Each structure stands twice: as structure tokens, then as C-alpha cells.
Amino acid sequence: MQFAEIILPLPLQGTFSYTVTEDIAPYIKVGQRVSVPFGQRKLYTGIVYSLHNNQPELYKTKPIHAILDETPLVESQQIKFWEWIAKYYMCSLGDVYKNVFPSALRLDSDTFVKAIKGKDILPEMEVSDDAYIIWEALQHRELLSVDECAEIVEKKSAIPLLKELMNYGLVTLDEKLIEKYTPKIDNYIRVNIDLKSENLSALLNEISRAPKQRELFLQLFTLQKQNTSPIKVSDFLKTYGGTHAQLRNLEEKGLVEIYENKTERIDTYDEELKRIKELSQEQNRAFNEILSLFKEKDNVLLHGVTSSGKTEIYIKLIEKALAKNKNVLYLLPEIALTTQLTQRIQKYFGDKVGVYHSKFNQNERVELWQKTLNNEYKIIIGARSSLFLPIQNLGLIIVDEEHETSLKQNDTKPFYHARDSAMVWAKMNNAKVLMGSATPSLEMYHLAQENKIGYVSLTERYGNVQMPEMEIIDLKKAYKQKRILGNISNRLEEEIRSTFKAQKQVIIFQNRRGYSPILECETCGHTPFCSNCDVALTYHKLTHELKCHYCGHTQAKPHKCYQCNSTELKTVGLGTEQIEDEFSAMFPDKNIARMDVDSMRRKFAFEKLITAFQNHEIDLLVGTQMVTKGLDFDDVNLVGIIRADSLLNFPDFRAHERAFQRIVQVAGRAGRRKERGKVLIQAFNAENPILQNATLFDYKKTATEILYDRFEHLYPPYTKLIEITFRHHKKEIAEKTANYYTQMLRAFFDDKTLLGPEAPFISRLNNQYRFKTLIKIKQGQNSAKVKALLFEALEKLHVVKAFRSTRIDFDVDPY
């Protein structure tokens, strides 16, 4: 008898054994989707991990319910990569599968209710009116879902009513797999293929009294002769006018045929391709150095100043990979970047390019997964999740803006870093990795200095354009001399006016969204806090709401203080909405726009905003860190940073590194073509060495200073970190669990390498109290043994019943 190990989308370690029945044995393969029973009634979609003949000794295996695919949707190499992710980032294989596989392909089991035949409600049964209504509905329907039962009786939950009916043996529960992926079906039109030429003139005479129908038919007839591709009804009516009713009349008369067909959700590129540009002398030197380093190293860091033409080098490398019949993955940290970059890459490679990111709906993700599996795309551009697509024949991975924090997943398991994982995935595929940045992460820079990865520098901007002129505006002096209006200094206002006069554009960076971080009562000082989190609610003027940026809780802006009923409420601090308002009042005749999470929620919001800015429909763009990441505009000549101090004052050992990166990156948006740009940095602490280094674009000095501090205090790149988070809705349980667990580890670590447990800066999120313990693994220590020790301690902890309800997460290499 044959058995299969199945990966299930559950946070449980290992795989699960199932019996392969004789009828499916000839067809089952590793990587296929299968439906399997789990628990009493639940059905799950799993992935076949392996096939074997070893019957488990401790339990009886259940048979596989059904095979869902003819061919595998997951490659065996991908499964090995999932295993590495699970092992390195200390989570289950099920966590990886659940996160990286399109959820629309994971059929969910839903609970249905059906009446038991031959059973009636007897007079002695005490059945409530609502339960009786559900039972009556089941006499006319074979199955009802639990949600449908609740809707029938207009209740939030029908579970108590169903229990009533089950207790009397009137109904039973059933499980059914629900298909979540639905192909997009559209109506298409064509001239009736059975129409004979001798009948055509008679039919045309018949519709002569309906001139619009006649016109539509002749247009379709002409169009079909010129174009062999299918004609969509919606596109045809949009171009030539008319109504669906008129086309239906033509169909009834036998002139046309309207039929259904599957439509691709993912757009194709139908413009003429352009020739790839020739590289400059400096770019060509870097390109050849990269190729030379690839002969001896798998990973290379390209350290190029902003606007040095790194993308052109990437394009040349892509061209070279395609010439060798190899495919390319191009990883980006931000969805906003995919819009501009995709346009640039598609100009050269057309339909060979596929795009994948989190704004795609589940159906689009399925179609792109299948197209990638079928090798229809040679180049994939996407955010971190595109790393897990089934790319065939992978030859090159490009990780652009490798320093960006958004390459690390922090919200759901696995807490992986796309850059680090890309290096492992490339090695599994005998591929190469090129990482690019104007401000490399100190981890990668250190590896390059240690000669563990290749290093290539580009120190000149393309076309010998000068780096922008940097100036720090001292806000202390500006306020003292009354040379500031609101949050905008007179100096910044003057430069913006000069920029507008020269018909150029402006980007303004403020690293906080919303209108104001705090709403405060002037009488008693009370500030409204989130009911779920220990954090003040942020005021959003546009919607007149207070929002929590952590859990999403929203409430209307109060008219009076919750504590003392005073109506004297004021806003404290500033966000992008407030800055946008100030600039709109200052420049009423100019178009001001905002780029942050709140304004970019709609699917094509990025594309529309970037296109409008490129077309000069927007004069000034205010944004959060989204505007710092690799955007390329011809006419931006001025960049303003409203409060640079806010970047420095974070309780994080990476705060200074990130502050330098953000300032240099946003500065790099200015003056990218012929004229030299200008950057104005407003700050209270104008003498801060990080700000001073940023004005000189002195990466090397900044890196040296920060690395010295990191070495002294045992932080990366000189150690590996594992952060352990303990969560519980009761503070005392979370704290006791954290203390008990950490105490078990003290025998293996000293006070410098085991820190905590401590409550973080925001100690409660989503009604869960949190405590954190930090472990530092020194160079030379075996990290695999440390992880095994942590799991062993976790098993011992779970022996104590009181601690089992605490959620414990391991974050390897927290970022």
C-alpha cells in the first residue's frame, strides 16, 4: 500500500500521512493539490510532499479524498525552498504554504446543513420558532450553509439553533469544498459562421429599417475581415456605439453570434518594442565588473549613487540572461516602484514581462501563477511575494533597493527577508543575484568588505549630472527669527516659488501619514487612545475620523473631551494631510497631491498618480517614505524634508542607518537630468552628524561610524538576532510566560546576549499584551543549535497548562 505525506495550511510542525487508494495511485505526483480530511469533518487542500510505502505505526491513516490537478502546481525544488524558509525562520511548513501559495487555489471546506430524511418535528419537541424556520427551509433545499441559515432568521449566528435541531436528530452537518478561483468570462461577438452569401443581401434589406443595426453589422463585418482576434462585445459597443439589445436583435435574425469565452485578467503589451540603450563608459565598466565577479561569486552588490543608471545595467543583464535562455526575477521593495519600472522594462521586452504584487486580487494571482508555471513569462517583476512564484529555468535575481525594510515580512509567518531568501533560492537554481542600492544595508556592505560577496561601485550620475545641492534649515533659528509659517520655513517657500517659476516640480517628504498624530484637550490634556492598542489615535481631517494605524480601529472625531467635556481640542504634531493643506493654502493656483497608504488604497491609484505627475498635472507631491524609493521623474528639481529629526528619534538600533538612507534616497529624486537639483532639510538638531553626513552623501563615513557602535554593542552584522514575542489578552499571563521561558534560557546565554523580557514601546496591540526577549548569536556560534534549544524550551514550557494559551513567535533577523 502507498502513502503520501501532505503539507496542510496549518501552524503545525511537519507533514501529515494519508493513504493513497488504488484508484488514484497511478495519477498522484509530488506537488499536486489534493483534498484531504482533517479532524472530525474538515476538508483541506494540501500539497503532496512525498510518496512512500512506510505505514505509520502509531495511528490509522485516512485516505486522500481527491486529486485536484492533472499536473503539479508546485515544483519539487519549490518545496525544498519552502522547507528552508520554515527551518531558517522557525515556523511550520504549513505556515509557508499558507502564505506563499495563492489562497484562491486553496479550496476551503465550508460547513453545510442538511435535513435527515424521514425525520419530522414532533409535538413534544421544544423547538424554537427560529429553529423551525431553518428546518422548514431545509425541506425545500438539499443543503444550506451555516451563514445562509443565519441570514434566513436574521441572526448573527445560527449555531445555537442548529444545535437545537441536531439534539433532536433532525439535521446533520456536512463539509463541502468551495472553489474560490473563478475564470473571468466575457461575451464576444462574430459574424454568424453559418451565414451564406446568397442570404446576406436579403437579411441586410430586412434590417434596412433599423439603420443602427445595419451600421453595427457592417462595422463588425469589416472589422472581422481586418482582424482575426476575438472581438469583445463591451469593446465593440464602446468603439462603435449601440446597445446590447441591438446586438441581440442581430443575433435573433441570424446575422451575428454572441458567445462566451474566458478572458485573461492580466493585460498584454501591444506597443512597438524599443532598442535597448547603449551604456555610458562608467555604466559599461560596472557591467563588465559584474559579469567578471559572477564567474567566481554568486552574489554581487552594486553600490551606485542615485540616478547613476543602475536600471540600464539591470536591463543589459536581463538581455544577457534571456540570450542564454534563462529567466529573470526582478524584486522591488514597493508596489509604487513596479508601475514606473514595468513601463520601462516592457518597452524593451514586451509580453515577456509579468508583474506580481499585493494589489492583485486572488483570481489575478492564480492566473499569473499558472502562466509562470507554464513558462509564459521570461521576466517577473514584483514585490517580495513574487520570490515564491514557480519560475522556470531561473538564471538571475535582481534585488533593487536591497536596503529597504519592506523586503522583510513582519505581519504574518513566515517572517522572511526577501533579499536573504533570494540568495538561497538562487543557489538552489544555480542562478546569480545582483543587489542594487545607493545606500546599501550595513549587513550587505559588511559582507562586501569581508569579500564574501562581490562589490561594484558607480560614483557618478548618468550624463555627468551633479549630485543635488543639500542645505539644512535650522528650525530653532527659523522659529526664533519668525521666518516660518506653520511648518514651512520661509526659505523652503522661496525655493518652491522659484522652482514653480522655472516650470519644474517639487517633492515634499514627511514620514507620518494622517493629519495629526495626536488630538489633545487644552483644558485637561486628555488624548484619545485606541481601545485595542496602547497608542494615541491619529486624526484624519479628510474623513473627520480618529484612526489607529496599528489595528485599523476608527471612530468619529469628538466634538468635546471624553474626560472633562471641554470643547477646546487641539491637534499636536503633523502628518502628510496637514502638510498638503498648508501647501494648498500657500499655493492655491497649483495642483498639490499626496502619496501615502491612505491615498493609495485603490487598485490603480499608484499608476494614476505617477502618470499624472509625469504629465505635469501635479506641481507638488507630498508623501511618506513611498516617495523616497527609486521613483524617476525628469522635472523634479526641488525636494523638501519637513522634519528630519523624526527620522532619528526611534528606539531602534537601526534608526541612524535608516535616517541616512531615507534622506539620501529622497534627495536622489531631485535634478536627475540636466539641471542640478536642490534639497532642503528642515531640522531642529541641525548639527546632528547623520544629517551632516547626508548633506555630503558620505556613505562610507556614516557606515564606518555606525559599524563601530554595532561592534561595541553586539548588533548585526556582528551578531544574528532572534526576537521572541509573547502575546496574550491578559497582561499577567503574557508577562509570566515570558519570564518563565526566558529564565529557562539564562543558563545558555550571558547578560549581553540575552536581553529581556521587556514590554515594547507599544505594549498592547489588537487587545494582545506583548513582551519581547532578544537573543544575540555571536559569530562562530552554531545558530541551528540555538534554534533547536529554543524549540526544546518551548516544548518544556507547553508542559505547563497555564502557559499554553500564550502565543509565541520567533522572528529571525528582525528588521
Coordinates of C-alpha atoms in Angstrom, one line a residue, residues 102-625:
P102 CA -2.4 31.7 -3.9
S103 CA -5.3 31.4 -1.5
A104 CA -7.8 31.1 -4.4
L105 CA -6.1 27.7 -5.2
R106 CA -6.5 26.5 -1.6
L107 CA -10.1 25.3 -1.7
D108 CA -11.8 25.9 1.6
S109 CA -14.1 23.5 3.3
D110 CA -17.4 25.1 4.3
T111 CA -19.9 23.7 6.7
F112 CA -23.3 22.9 5.3
V113 CA -26.5 21.7 7.0
K114 CA -28.9 19.1 5.6
A115 CA -32.2 17.7 6.9
I116 CA -32.2 14.0 7.8
K117 CA -34.7 12.2 5.6
G118 CA -37.8 10.7 7.3
K119 CA -37.4 12.8 10.4
D120 CA -40.2 15.3 11.3
I121 CA -40.7 17.7 14.2
L122 CA -42.9 16.1 16.8
P123 CA -45.3 17.9 19.1
E124 CA -43.3 17.0 22.2
M125 CA -40.1 18.6 20.7
E126 CA -39.4 22.0 22.2
V127 CA -38.1 23.7 19.0
S128 CA -37.9 27.5 18.9
D129 CA -39.6 29.5 16.2
D130 CA -36.3 30.4 14.5
A131 CA -35.0 26.8 14.5
Y132 CA -38.4 25.7 13.0
I133 CA -37.9 28.3 10.2
I134 CA -34.5 26.8 9.3
W135 CA -35.9 23.3 9.4
E136 CA -38.7 24.4 7.0
A137 CA -36.2 26.0 4.6
L138 CA -34.3 22.6 4.5
Q139 CA -37.4 20.9 3.3
H140 CA -37.1 22.9 0.1
R141 CA -33.3 23.0 -0.2
E142 CA -30.9 20.0 0.0
L143 CA -28.1 22.0 1.6
L144 CA -27.8 25.3 3.4
S145 CA -24.6 26.8 4.5
V146 CA -24.3 27.9 8.2
D147 CA -24.2 31.6 7.0
E148 CA -27.3 31.1 4.9
C149 CA -29.1 29.7 8.0
A150 CA -28.2 32.9 9.9
E151 CA -29.4 35.1 7.1
I152 CA -32.8 33.3 6.9
V153 CA -33.6 34.1 10.6
E154 CA -31.7 37.4 10.5
K155 CA -29.3 36.4 13.3
K156 CA -25.5 37.0 13.6
S157 CA -25.1 33.3 14.3
A158 CA -27.3 30.2 13.6
I159 CA -25.1 27.8 15.7
P160 CA -27.4 27.7 18.8
L161 CA -30.4 27.0 16.6
L162 CA -28.6 24.3 14.6
K163 CA -27.6 22.6 17.9
E164 CA -31.3 22.6 18.9
L165 CA -32.1 20.7 15.6
M166 CA -29.1 18.4 15.9
N167 CA -30.1 17.4 19.5
Y168 CA -33.4 16.1 18.2
G169 CA -31.7 14.3 15.3
L170 CA -33.4 16.5 12.7
V171 CA -30.3 17.8 10.8
T172 CA -26.7 16.9 10.3
L173 CA -23.7 18.8 9.2
D174 CA -21.7 18.2 6.1
E175 CA -18.4 19.5 4.7
K176 CA -18.1 20.7 1.1
L177 CA -15.0 22.1 -0.7
I178 CA -15.6 25.6 -2.1
E179 CA -13.8 26.6 -5.3
K180 CA -12.6 30.2 -4.8
Y181 CA -10.9 30.8 -8.2
T182 CA -13.4 31.8 -10.9
P183 CA -12.2 32.3 -14.5
K184 CA -13.3 35.7 -16.0
I185 CA -15.9 35.1 -18.7
D186 CA -16.9 37.8 -21.2
N187 CA -19.3 38.0 -24.1
Y188 CA -17.7 38.0 -27.6
I189 CA -19.3 38.7 -31.0
R190 CA -18.6 37.5 -34.5
V191 CA -20.4 37.3 -37.9
N192 CA -22.5 34.1 -38.0
I193 CA -20.2 31.5 -39.5
D194 CA -23.3 29.6 -40.9
L195 CA -24.4 32.8 -42.8
K196 CA -24.4 32.1 -46.6
S197 CA -23.6 34.8 -49.1
E198 CA -26.8 34.4 -51.0
N199 CA -28.9 35.1 -47.9
L200 CA -26.8 38.2 -46.9
S201 CA -28.4 40.7 -49.2
A202 CA -31.9 39.6 -48.1
L203 CA -31.0 39.9 -44.5
L204 CA -29.5 43.3 -45.0
N205 CA -32.7 44.5 -46.7
E206 CA -34.6 43.2 -43.7
I207 CA -32.6 45.4 -41.3
S208 CA -32.6 48.5 -43.6
R209 CA -35.4 49.9 -41.5
A210 CA -33.1 49.6 -38.4
P211 CA -30.2 51.8 -39.6
K212 CA -28.1 51.4 -36.3
Q213 CA -28.4 47.6 -36.5
R214 CA -27.3 47.7 -40.2
E215 CA -24.4 50.0 -39.3
L216 CA -23.2 47.8 -36.4
F217 CA -23.3 44.7 -38.6
L218 CA -21.3 46.3 -41.4
Q219 CA -18.8 47.6 -38.9
L220 CA -18.4 44.1 -37.4
F221 CA -18.2 42.5 -40.9
T222 CA -15.4 45.0 -41.9
L223 CA -13.6 44.6 -38.5
Q224 CA -13.6 40.8 -38.7
K225 CA -12.0 40.9 -42.2
Q226 CA -9.2 43.1 -40.9
N227 CA -8.7 41.4 -37.5
T228 CA -8.6 37.7 -36.7
S229 CA -8.5 38.1 -32.9
P230 CA -11.8 37.7 -30.9
I231 CA -13.9 40.8 -30.6
K232 CA -15.3 41.6 -27.1
V233 CA -18.9 42.9 -27.0
S234 CA -18.1 45.6 -24.5
D235 CA -15.1 46.9 -26.5
F236 CA -17.1 46.8 -29.8
L237 CA -20.0 48.9 -28.3
K238 CA -17.6 51.3 -26.7
T239 CA -15.9 52.0 -30.0
Y240 CA -18.9 52.0 -32.4
G241 CA -21.8 52.9 -30.1
G242 CA -25.1 51.0 -30.0
T243 CA -26.7 48.8 -27.3
H244 CA -26.7 45.2 -26.2
A245 CA -30.4 45.0 -27.3
Q246 CA -29.4 45.9 -30.9
L247 CA -26.8 43.2 -31.0
R248 CA -29.3 40.6 -29.5
N249 CA -31.7 41.6 -32.4
L250 CA -28.9 40.9 -34.9
E251 CA -28.3 37.6 -33.3
E252 CA -32.0 36.6 -33.4
K253 CA -32.0 37.4 -37.2
G254 CA -29.1 35.0 -37.7
L255 CA -26.6 37.7 -38.7
V256 CA -24.2 37.5 -35.7
E257 CA -23.3 35.1 -33.0
I258 CA -22.7 36.1 -29.4
Y259 CA -20.7 33.6 -27.4
E260 CA -18.9 33.3 -24.1
N261 CA -15.2 33.0 -23.7
K262 CA -12.5 33.0 -21.0
T263 CA -10.7 36.4 -20.8
E264 CA -7.2 36.9 -19.4
R265 CA -7.3 39.3 -16.4
I266 CA -3.7 40.2 -16.9
D267 CA -3.2 42.8 -19.7
T268 CA -0.9 42.2 -22.6
Y269 CA 1.6 44.7 -24.0
D270 CA 0.9 45.6 -27.6
E271 CA 3.1 48.6 -28.3
E272 CA 6.2 48.5 -30.5
L273 CA 9.4 47.5 -28.7
K274 CA 12.4 49.8 -28.4
R275 CA 16.0 49.1 -28.8
I276 CA 18.0 48.8 -25.5
K277 CA 20.1 51.9 -24.9
E278 CA 23.9 51.8 -25.1
L279 CA 25.6 52.1 -21.8
S280 CA 27.8 55.0 -20.9
Q281 CA 31.5 54.4 -20.3
E282 CA 31.0 54.3 -16.5
Q283 CA 28.0 52.0 -16.8
N284 CA 29.8 49.7 -19.1
R285 CA 32.7 49.4 -16.7
A286 CA 30.3 48.4 -13.9
F287 CA 28.5 46.0 -16.2
N288 CA 31.7 44.2 -17.1
E289 CA 32.9 44.1 -13.5
I290 CA 29.6 42.4 -12.5
L291 CA 30.0 39.8 -15.3
S292 CA 33.6 39.2 -14.2
L293 CA 32.6 38.8 -10.5
F294 CA 29.7 36.4 -11.4
K295 CA 32.4 34.0 -12.6
E296 CA 33.6 33.5 -9.0
K297 CA 30.8 34.8 -6.8
D298 CA 27.1 34.0 -6.7
N299 CA 26.1 37.4 -5.2
V300 CA 27.2 40.9 -6.1
L301 CA 26.3 44.2 -4.6
L302 CA 26.0 47.2 -7.0
H303 CA 26.6 50.4 -4.9
G304 CA 25.6 53.2 -7.3
V305 CA 24.7 56.8 -6.3
T306 CA 21.1 57.9 -7.1
S307 CA 20.5 58.5 -10.9
S308 CA 23.7 56.7 -11.8
G309 CA 21.8 54.5 -14.2
K310 CA 21.6 51.2 -12.3
T311 CA 18.4 50.2 -14.1
E312 CA 20.1 50.4 -17.5
I313 CA 22.7 48.0 -16.2
Y314 CA 19.9 45.7 -14.9
I315 CA 18.3 45.8 -18.4
K316 CA 21.6 44.8 -20.1
L317 CA 22.0 41.9 -17.6
I318 CA 18.4 40.8 -18.3
E319 CA 19.1 40.8 -22.0
K320 CA 22.2 38.7 -21.5
A321 CA 20.3 36.2 -19.3
L322 CA 17.5 35.8 -21.9
A323 CA 20.1 35.3 -24.6
K324 CA 21.2 32.2 -22.6
N325 CA 17.6 31.0 -22.4
K326 CA 17.5 31.9 -18.7
N327 CA 14.6 33.6 -16.9
V328 CA 14.9 36.6 -14.5
L329 CA 13.2 37.7 -11.3
Y330 CA 13.3 41.4 -10.6
L331 CA 12.4 42.1 -6.9
L332 CA 11.3 45.5 -5.8
P333 CA 10.5 46.7 -2.2
E334 CA 7.4 48.8 -3.0
I335 CA 4.3 48.4 -5.3
A336 CA 4.7 52.1 -6.2
L337 CA 8.0 51.3 -8.0
T338 CA 6.5 48.5 -10.1
T339 CA 4.4 50.9 -12.1
Q340 CA 7.3 53.0 -13.5
L341 CA 9.7 50.1 -13.8
T342 CA 7.3 47.8 -15.5
Q343 CA 6.7 50.5 -18.1
R344 CA 10.5 50.9 -18.7
I345 CA 11.1 47.1 -18.9
Q346 CA 8.1 46.4 -21.1
K347 CA 9.4 48.9 -23.7
Y348 CA 12.3 46.5 -24.4
F349 CA 10.8 43.1 -23.6
G350 CA 7.1 43.4 -24.2
D351 CA 4.9 40.4 -23.3
K352 CA 7.9 38.5 -21.8
V353 CA 7.3 40.6 -18.6
G354 CA 4.9 39.5 -15.9
V355 CA 4.0 41.7 -12.8
Y356 CA 3.1 40.3 -9.4
H357 CA 2.2 42.3 -6.2
S358 CA -0.2 42.5 -3.3
K359 CA -2.7 44.8 -5.1
F360 CA -3.6 41.9 -7.4
N361 CA -6.8 40.2 -6.4
Q362 CA -6.8 36.4 -5.8
N363 CA -8.0 35.5 -9.3
E364 CA -5.3 37.6 -10.9
R365 CA -2.7 35.9 -8.7
V366 CA -3.9 32.4 -9.8
E367 CA -3.6 33.3 -13.5
L368 CA -0.1 34.7 -13.0
W369 CA 1.0 31.7 -11.0
Q370 CA -0.3 29.4 -13.8
K371 CA 1.3 31.5 -16.6
T372 CA 4.6 31.5 -14.7
L373 CA 4.4 27.7 -14.2
N374 CA 3.8 27.3 -18.0
N375 CA 6.9 29.4 -18.7
E376 CA 4.9 32.1 -20.5
Y377 CA 6.9 34.9 -18.8
K378 CA 10.7 35.2 -19.0
I379 CA 10.9 38.2 -16.6
I380 CA 8.9 38.6 -13.4
I381 CA 8.8 42.0 -11.7
G382 CA 7.3 42.1 -8.3
A383 CA 7.4 42.8 -4.6
R384 CA 8.7 40.2 -2.1
S385 CA 5.9 37.6 -2.6
S386 CA 7.0 37.1 -6.2
L387 CA 10.0 35.2 -4.9
F388 CA 7.7 32.2 -4.4
L389 CA 6.4 32.0 -8.0
P390 CA 7.2 28.8 -9.9
I391 CA 9.7 30.5 -12.2
Q392 CA 11.2 28.0 -14.7
N393 CA 14.9 28.0 -15.6
L394 CA 15.9 30.8 -13.3
G395 CA 19.2 32.4 -14.2
L396 CA 19.3 35.9 -12.5
I397 CA 17.6 37.6 -9.5
I398 CA 17.9 41.4 -9.2
V399 CA 17.1 42.8 -5.8
D400 CA 16.6 46.6 -6.3
E401 CA 16.8 48.9 -3.3
E402 CA 18.1 45.9 -1.3
H403 CA 18.3 48.1 1.9
E404 CA 14.6 48.7 2.1
T405 CA 12.8 47.4 5.2
S406 CA 9.7 46.4 3.2
L407 CA 11.6 43.4 1.8
K408 CA 11.2 41.9 5.2
Q409 CA 7.8 40.4 6.1
N410 CA 6.6 41.4 9.6
D411 CA 2.9 40.8 9.7
T412 CA 2.4 37.1 9.1
K413 CA 4.5 34.0 9.2
P414 CA 7.0 33.3 7.8
F415 CA 8.8 36.4 8.8
Y416 CA 11.2 36.1 5.9
H417 CA 13.6 38.6 4.3
A418 CA 13.2 38.5 0.5
R419 CA 16.8 39.6 -0.1
D420 CA 18.4 36.9 2.1
S421 CA 15.9 34.3 0.9
A422 CA 16.6 35.2 -2.8
M423 CA 20.3 34.4 -2.3
V424 CA 19.3 30.9 -1.1
W425 CA 16.7 30.4 -3.8
A426 CA 19.3 31.4 -6.5
K427 CA 21.8 29.0 -5.1
M428 CA 19.3 26.2 -5.4
N429 CA 18.8 27.1 -9.0
N430 CA 22.4 27.7 -9.9
A431 CA 21.4 31.4 -10.6
K432 CA 23.1 34.7 -9.7
V433 CA 21.9 37.5 -7.5
L434 CA 22.6 41.2 -8.1
M435 CA 21.7 43.6 -5.3
G436 CA 21.5 47.3 -6.0
S437 CA 21.3 50.4 -3.8
A438 CA 22.5 53.9 -3.4
T439 CA 22.6 53.3 0.3
P440 CA 23.3 49.6 0.9
S441 CA 22.3 47.9 4.1
L442 CA 25.2 47.7 6.5
E443 CA 24.8 43.9 6.5
M444 CA 25.5 43.7 2.7
Y445 CA 28.2 46.4 2.8
H446 CA 30.0 44.5 5.6
L447 CA 29.8 41.2 3.6
A448 CA 31.3 43.0 0.6
Q449 CA 34.1 44.4 2.8
E450 CA 34.8 40.9 4.0
N451 CA 34.9 39.8 0.4
K452 CA 32.1 37.3 0.9
I453 CA 30.0 38.9 -1.9
G454 CA 31.2 40.8 -4.9
Y455 CA 31.2 44.7 -4.8
V456 CA 30.9 47.1 -7.7
S457 CA 30.5 50.9 -7.3
L458 CA 29.1 53.6 -9.5
T459 CA 30.1 57.0 -8.2
E460 CA 28.9 59.3 -11.0
R461 CA 25.4 60.2 -12.0
Y462 CA 24.4 59.4 -15.6
G463 CA 25.3 62.1 -18.1
N464 CA 27.7 63.7 -15.5
V465 CA 24.8 65.4 -13.8
Q466 CA 25.9 66.8 -10.4
M467 CA 24.5 65.5 -7.2
P468 CA 21.9 67.8 -5.7
E469 CA 22.9 70.8 -3.6
M470 CA 22.0 70.0 0.1
E471 CA 21.1 72.6 2.7
I472 CA 19.9 72.2 6.3
I473 CA 17.4 74.7 7.6
D474 CA 17.7 75.2 11.4
L475 CA 14.2 75.2 12.7
K476 CA 15.2 76.6 16.1
K477 CA 16.6 79.7 14.4
A478 CA 13.6 79.9 12.0
Y479 CA 11.1 79.9 14.8
K480 CA 13.2 82.4 16.9
Q481 CA 13.5 84.8 13.9
K482 CA 9.9 84.2 12.9
R483 CA 11.0 83.0 9.5
I484 CA 8.5 80.2 9.3
L485 CA 4.7 79.9 8.6
G486 CA 3.1 76.8 10.1
N487 CA 5.5 74.0 9.3
I488 CA 7.1 75.6 6.2
S489 CA 10.1 77.8 6.6
N490 CA 10.4 81.0 4.5
R491 CA 13.5 79.5 2.9
L492 CA 11.6 76.4 1.7
E493 CA 8.7 78.6 0.4
E494 CA 11.1 80.8 -1.5
E495 CA 12.7 77.8 -3.2
I496 CA 9.4 76.3 -4.1
R497 CA 8.2 79.5 -5.7
S498 CA 11.5 79.7 -7.7
T499 CA 11.0 76.1 -8.8
F500 CA 7.4 76.8 -10.0
K501 CA 8.6 79.8 -11.8
A502 CA 11.1 77.6 -13.7
Q503 CA 8.1 75.3 -14.5
K504 CA 9.7 72.4 -12.5
Q505 CA 8.1 70.1 -9.9
V506 CA 8.6 69.6 -6.2
I507 CA 8.6 66.5 -3.9
I508 CA 8.0 67.0 -0.1
F509 CA 8.8 64.2 2.3
Q510 CA 7.1 63.9 5.7
N511 CA 7.4 60.5 7.4
R512 CA 4.0 60.3 9.0
R513 CA 0.6 59.9 7.4
G514 CA -2.8 61.4 8.6
Y515 CA -3.4 65.0 9.6
S516 CA -2.0 65.0 13.1
P517 CA -0.7 62.2 15.4
I518 CA -2.4 63.5 18.5
L519 CA -5.7 65.2 19.4
E520 CA -5.3 66.8 22.8
C521 CA -7.7 68.6 25.2
E522 CA -6.3 72.1 26.0
T523 CA -8.2 72.0 29.4
C524 CA -7.2 68.7 30.9
G525 CA -4.5 67.4 28.5
H526 CA -6.5 64.2 27.7
T527 CA -5.6 62.4 24.4
P528 CA -8.0 59.7 22.9
F529 CA -6.2 56.3 22.8
C530 CA -7.1 53.2 20.7
S531 CA -9.4 50.9 22.6
N532 CA -7.4 47.9 21.3
C533 CA -3.9 49.2 21.5
D534 CA -1.7 51.3 23.8
V535 CA -1.3 54.1 21.2
A536 CA -2.8 57.5 20.6
L537 CA -5.3 57.7 17.7
T538 CA -4.2 59.7 14.7
Y539 CA -6.6 62.5 13.4
H540 CA -7.5 62.3 9.7
K541 CA -9.0 65.6 8.6
L542 CA -10.3 64.3 5.2
T543 CA -12.7 61.8 6.8
H544 CA -13.0 63.6 10.2
E545 CA -12.0 60.4 12.0
L546 CA -9.6 59.2 14.6
K547 CA -7.7 56.1 13.3
C548 CA -5.4 53.6 14.8
H549 CA -2.6 52.8 12.3
Y550 CA -1.9 49.5 14.0
C551 CA -5.2 47.7 14.3
G552 CA -7.4 49.8 12.0
H553 CA -9.8 50.9 14.7
T554 CA -11.7 54.0 13.6
Q555 CA -14.0 56.4 15.5
A556 CA -15.6 59.8 14.7
K557 CA -13.7 62.9 15.8
P558 CA -15.2 64.0 19.1
H559 CA -16.7 67.5 19.5
K560 CA -15.8 67.6 23.2
C561 CA -13.2 66.0 25.5
Y562 CA -14.2 62.5 26.6
Q563 CA -12.8 63.2 30.1
C564 CA -13.8 66.8 31.0
N565 CA -16.4 67.7 28.3
S566 CA -14.4 70.7 27.2
T567 CA -14.8 71.7 23.6
E568 CA -11.2 73.1 23.5
L569 CA -9.5 70.4 21.4
K570 CA -6.3 70.9 19.5
T571 CA -4.1 68.8 17.2
V572 CA -0.4 68.2 18.1
G573 CA 2.2 67.0 15.6
L574 CA 1.9 66.8 11.9
G575 CA 1.2 64.3 9.1
T576 CA 1.0 64.4 5.3
E577 CA -2.6 65.6 5.3
Q578 CA -1.7 68.7 7.3
I579 CA 1.3 69.4 5.1
E580 CA -0.8 69.0 2.0
D581 CA -3.4 71.5 3.4
E582 CA -0.6 74.1 4.2
F583 CA 0.8 73.9 0.7
S584 CA -2.7 74.1 -0.9
A585 CA -3.3 77.3 1.1
M586 CA 0.1 78.7 0.3
F587 CA -0.1 77.9 -3.5
P588 CA -3.9 77.9 -4.3
D589 CA -3.2 78.0 -8.1
K590 CA -1.0 74.9 -8.1
N591 CA -2.0 71.2 -8.1
I592 CA -1.0 69.6 -4.9
A593 CA -1.2 65.8 -4.4
R594 CA -0.4 63.3 -1.7
M595 CA 1.2 59.8 -1.8
D596 CA 0.7 57.7 1.3
V597 CA -1.1 54.5 2.4
D598 CA -4.4 56.3 2.8
S599 CA -4.5 57.9 -0.6
M600 CA -3.1 54.8 -2.4
R601 CA -5.7 52.2 -1.3
R602 CA -7.4 51.8 -4.6
K603 CA -6.0 49.3 -7.1
F604 CA -4.7 51.6 -9.8
A605 CA -4.1 54.6 -7.5
F606 CA -0.2 54.4 -7.9
E607 CA -0.4 54.2 -11.7
K608 CA -2.8 57.2 -11.9
L609 CA -0.8 59.4 -9.6
I610 CA 2.6 58.6 -11.2
T611 CA 1.2 59.2 -14.7
A612 CA -0.4 62.5 -13.6
F613 CA 2.9 63.6 -12.1
Q614 CA 4.9 62.6 -15.2
N615 CA 2.4 64.5 -17.3
H616 CA 2.8 67.7 -15.2
E617 CA -0.8 67.5 -14.0
I618 CA 0.7 67.7 -10.4
D619 CA 3.1 70.5 -9.4
L620 CA 3.9 69.4 -5.8
L621 CA 3.8 65.9 -4.4
V622 CA 3.6 65.4 -0.6
G623 CA 4.4 61.8 0.6
T624 CA 5.7 59.4 3.2
Q625 CA 8.6 57.1 2.6

